[in-house]
Structure formats: structure tokens, C-alpha cells
Amino acid sequence: MALLERHVFVCHNTRPEGAPRPSCTADGKSELFTQLQQFAKAANLGGKVRINKAGCLDQCEHGPTVVVYPEAVWYGAVKPEDAEEIVSEHLVGGRPVERLRLAETCVNTKECPHRQPAS
Amino acid sequence: MALLERHVFVCHNTRPEGAPRPSCTADGKSELFTQLQQFAKAANLGGKVRINKAGCLDQCEHGPTVVVYPEAVWYGAVKPEDAEEIVSEHLVGGRPVERLRLAETCVNTKECPHRQPAS
């Protein structure tokens, strides 16, 4: 068992009201986290995959955001109802869910066309 | 730039007082997080490496715990004064800091000899 096969981080950051960049906490992130945990458990992924809360993943315009390691697959605008597909397709089947993936041109770059100025 | 070269997660979980498993939040985790951020910034790792807070990483007996992806290197009992070495050796130099690594026999297994029963 030892090292995890996959480690999934769900952004749980909350920005203060009125902050220039958006915060996606109100968009069902807690439910998304819970759903991912429950579907992972139902798929007997305990000990192989961990679903983790994370602080700000800095992809705020694309939230709710999820990143899966070690393969560094980033998902954006993930809804609780997407949890089952992420678990069955990606975490069990090893096939990332392409319709939810963030484009590389959006991840971790200020050149992302959706990014809002920080101030 | 796009995908991160490395993504570092620092456990920030707080267990309730009296919980059967320990909580390492009181052991300088916030300072560790800040130090890692500052040394990473000073080493011009912005855009390449992200230092992130995480919820419970489930290695509670070995906290403060840090995990570095994509290589899945786990560190335990990390002190704020270890931050500079983690940044210079691992995040810049690509050489994990062996003296801080958690043994594979301790990571993600209930067979870990240090693990305390959950109840």
C-alpha cells in the first residue's frame, strides 16, 4: 500500500467578499469534496487514493478546481454531479475526464484569457 | 510556464482538543508554510513551484507533514528552519532532503509503527 496511487486536491479557499478575483467556495465545493470521497470509498479506493482539501490552488476563475497527482491533471468548473465520472473514469479507469480538463493555456499563467486582474 | 514543475502541500489540519490522533498545527505549521513561500519566492520559483496549504494529509503522527508532487516525496516533523534546505536542495536542486523523508513503511499505512489508534 504505502505511497498513494493518486492524490486528489479540491480547492477550498474562500476569498473575502468583494475581492477582485472570484472565489468558488459557494459553488458546491464542500458537496463536491464529499461526493468524491463517497464515490472513492464505494469504489474501494481506500488506501490507494486520497481525496484532500486544499487551500487556494490559484485557478480562481475556473473554480471549483481539482488537481490530481502524480499526473497533474487539472479540472475546472467541477460540479458535485461530476464526482462519479471522475472517480469511475479517472481514479479507477486511469482515463482523465477530458470534458472537465482545464486547458494548459489557462493553468498557472497570468496570460490565461479568463484571468481577472488581482487589483 | 503552464503546468507547475512542483506542487508542495503543507498540512494545515487542526484536530479538536482531546482527539485520539495528534494534531500538529501547534508545531509551527503556519510559520513553516510562510518560510517555504518566502524562500521559494527568493529563489525565483514563482510560476514554477506553488506552496499550498492542505487539509489533513493523514500522516498525523509525523507532522508537520509536507508532500511534494509530482514525485510524491513525503516529509515529516518539518520545522520552519528546514524550509530553506527544502527549497534550495529539493525545489531548486531536485535533490530531496533525505533526513526529513518519511519512511515508506510510515506513509499511508495503518501498519506504521508510530500510528496511534483512531479511538
XYZ file of C-alpha atoms in Angstrom:
238
model
C 0.000 0.000 0.000
C 2.399 2.756 1.181
C 2.501 5.531 -1.401
C -0.813 6.615 -2.840
C -1.658 5.751 -6.421
C -3.335 9.130 -6.742
C -3.769 12.177 -4.531
C -6.678 14.445 -5.353
C -6.814 18.043 -4.099
C -10.061 20.008 -4.094
C -9.679 23.762 -3.697
C -11.460 25.038 -0.592
C -10.259 28.606 -0.472
C -12.652 31.394 0.425
C -11.812 34.898 -0.675
C -13.206 37.817 1.300
C -16.376 39.357 -0.049
C -15.592 41.976 -2.677
C -12.153 40.549 -3.528
C -11.101 41.333 -7.114
C -10.620 37.700 -8.091
C -13.559 35.344 -7.658
C -13.976 32.680 -5.018
C -15.718 29.480 -5.914
C -16.483 28.226 -2.437
C -20.160 28.985 -2.785
C -20.373 26.788 -5.857
C -20.788 23.445 -4.127
C -17.153 22.669 -3.299
C -17.928 21.037 0.009
C -20.516 18.850 -1.647
C -18.048 18.077 -4.445
C -15.440 17.044 -1.870
C -17.920 14.831 -0.047
C -19.160 13.246 -3.258
C -15.610 12.474 -4.412
C -14.878 10.887 -1.035
C -18.044 8.805 -1.105
C -17.628 7.551 -4.657
C -13.945 6.773 -3.998
C -14.910 4.783 -0.929
C -17.637 2.944 -2.814
C -15.066 2.061 -5.488
C -12.785 0.545 -2.813
C -10.069 3.122 -3.419
C -9.285 3.450 0.300
C -5.507 3.310 0.807
C -4.904 3.846 -2.920
C -6.409 7.285 -3.485
C -6.809 10.167 -1.068
C -9.324 12.968 -1.601
C -7.890 16.041 0.102
C -8.992 19.596 0.770
C -6.531 22.245 -0.340
C -6.037 25.931 0.178
C -6.169 28.279 -2.813
C -4.979 26.488 -5.950
C -4.781 29.855 -7.733
C -7.060 28.937 -10.633
C -9.825 31.075 -9.191
C -11.565 31.964 -12.460
C -12.028 28.272 -13.201
C -13.316 27.003 -9.906
C -14.308 24.781 -8.392
C -10.890 23.399 -9.230
C -9.459 19.928 -8.659
C -5.926 18.697 -9.352
C -4.945 15.031 -9.474
C -1.349 13.945 -8.771
C 1.039 12.468 -9.703
C -0.177 13.077 -13.257
C -1.016 16.762 -12.663
C -4.390 16.694 -14.346
C -6.309 19.911 -13.628
C -10.079 20.089 -13.728
C -12.192 23.229 -13.663
C -15.821 24.168 -13.073
C -16.339 20.799 -11.451
C -19.823 20.148 -10.107
C -20.796 17.640 -7.429
C -22.582 15.628 -10.114
C -19.242 15.202 -11.921
C -17.731 13.324 -8.977
C -18.958 9.892 -10.022
C -17.420 10.210 -13.502
C -14.080 11.485 -12.146
C -13.910 8.513 -9.802
C -15.004 5.815 -12.233
C -13.189 7.097 -15.309
C -10.037 8.664 -13.910
C -9.376 7.279 -10.443
C -10.468 3.740 -11.250
C -10.035 3.590 -15.031
C -6.993 5.834 -15.401
C -8.668 7.902 -18.126
C -8.877 11.629 -17.302
C -12.272 13.211 -17.945
C -11.409 15.364 -20.946
C -14.551 17.499 -20.880
C -13.603 18.841 -17.443
C -9.886 19.430 -18.032
C -8.500 22.930 -17.894
C -6.586 23.964 -20.987
C -2.839 24.294 -20.460
C -3.195 27.888 -21.637
C -5.318 28.545 -18.537
C -3.399 26.706 -15.813
C -0.874 28.603 -13.772
C -0.413 31.553 -16.109
C -1.353 35.197 -15.911
C -1.834 35.009 -19.686
C -4.987 32.936 -19.183
C -7.665 34.723 -21.196
C -10.177 34.336 -18.354
C -7.955 35.691 -15.612
C -9.115 38.778 -13.792
C -6.619 41.370 -12.597
C -5.625 40.988 -8.954
C -6.372 44.620 -8.175
C 5.151 28.166 -17.740
C 1.705 26.491 -17.643
C 1.961 23.320 -15.558
C 3.911 23.620 -12.321
C 7.284 21.932 -12.023
C 6.435 21.084 -8.446
C 3.436 21.491 -6.177
C 4.116 21.462 -2.452
C 1.349 20.776 0.066
C 1.761 21.654 3.743
C -0.726 20.014 6.096
C -2.791 22.581 7.994
C -5.335 20.394 9.662
C -6.407 21.051 13.234
C -7.901 18.216 15.199
C -10.210 19.006 18.091
C -8.599 19.085 21.510
C -8.538 15.623 23.041
C -8.788 13.809 19.706
C -7.175 10.351 19.818
C -4.768 11.051 16.971
C -2.433 14.027 17.329
C -2.672 17.338 15.518
C 0.485 19.119 14.528
C -0.937 22.563 13.894
C 0.573 23.958 17.055
C 4.032 22.917 15.928
C 4.831 25.894 13.712
C 2.995 24.854 10.564
C 1.902 28.353 9.658
C 5.453 29.588 10.068
C 6.716 26.631 8.023
C 4.267 27.491 5.248
C 5.326 31.141 5.280
C 9.019 30.272 5.300
C 8.612 27.892 2.373
C 6.771 30.598 0.448
C 9.395 33.209 1.207
C 12.383 31.042 0.321
C 10.653 29.874 -2.860
C 9.998 33.455 -3.861
C 13.581 34.444 -3.077
C 14.767 31.584 -5.281
C 12.636 32.898 -8.173
C 10.438 29.831 -8.204
C 7.286 31.863 -8.851
C 5.292 30.257 -11.668
C 7.327 27.052 -11.388
C 6.568 25.902 -7.856
C 3.482 26.511 -5.741
C 3.487 26.210 -1.960
C -0.022 25.237 -0.931
C -1.919 24.694 2.284
C -3.698 21.357 2.520
C -6.304 19.779 4.719
C -5.409 16.678 6.735
C -2.780 14.620 4.893
C -3.431 11.712 7.298
C 0.154 11.330 8.494
C -0.774 12.874 11.836
C 1.853 11.122 13.963
C 4.592 12.549 11.740
C 3.518 16.160 11.493
C 4.148 18.775 10.464
C 3.919 16.942 7.167
C 4.734 18.143 3.655
C 4.276 16.309 0.362
C 5.896 17.350 -2.917
C 4.343 16.389 -6.260
C 4.714 15.105 -8.915
C 7.440 12.990 -7.318
C 5.400 12.174 -4.188
C 8.171 12.851 -1.706
C 6.802 12.924 1.853
C 8.500 14.828 4.638
C 7.715 14.604 8.348
C 8.462 16.552 11.516
C 9.383 19.522 9.353
C 10.384 22.659 11.227
C 10.307 26.225 9.914
C 14.100 26.208 9.962
C 14.080 23.311 7.480
C 12.342 25.435 4.840
C 15.498 26.912 3.349
C 17.061 23.486 2.800
C 13.891 22.041 1.241
C 13.760 24.949 -1.179
C 17.445 25.064 -2.104
C 18.071 21.316 -2.213
C 14.802 19.886 -3.444
C 12.808 22.594 -5.180
C 15.797 24.233 -6.848
C 18.324 21.403 -6.936
C 15.998 18.467 -7.465
C 17.555 16.520 -4.579
C 15.052 15.503 -1.882
C 16.202 16.181 1.689
C 16.746 12.620 2.843
C 16.995 13.402 6.563
C 13.393 14.683 6.547
C 11.803 11.994 4.402
C 9.172 9.746 5.880
C 9.905 6.058 5.551
C 7.640 4.238 3.097
C 6.695 1.976 5.989
C 5.139 5.017 7.674
C 3.332 6.713 4.791
C -0.301 5.898 4.201
C -0.449 2.671 6.139
C -2.125 1.636 9.355
C 0.864 -0.663 9.885
C 3.069 2.366 10.605
C 4.767 1.601 13.938
C 4.094 5.157 15.169
C 0.409 5.236 14.337
C -1.976 5.720 17.202
C -5.372 4.032 17.211
C -8.194 6.241 15.971
C -10.345 5.538 19.007
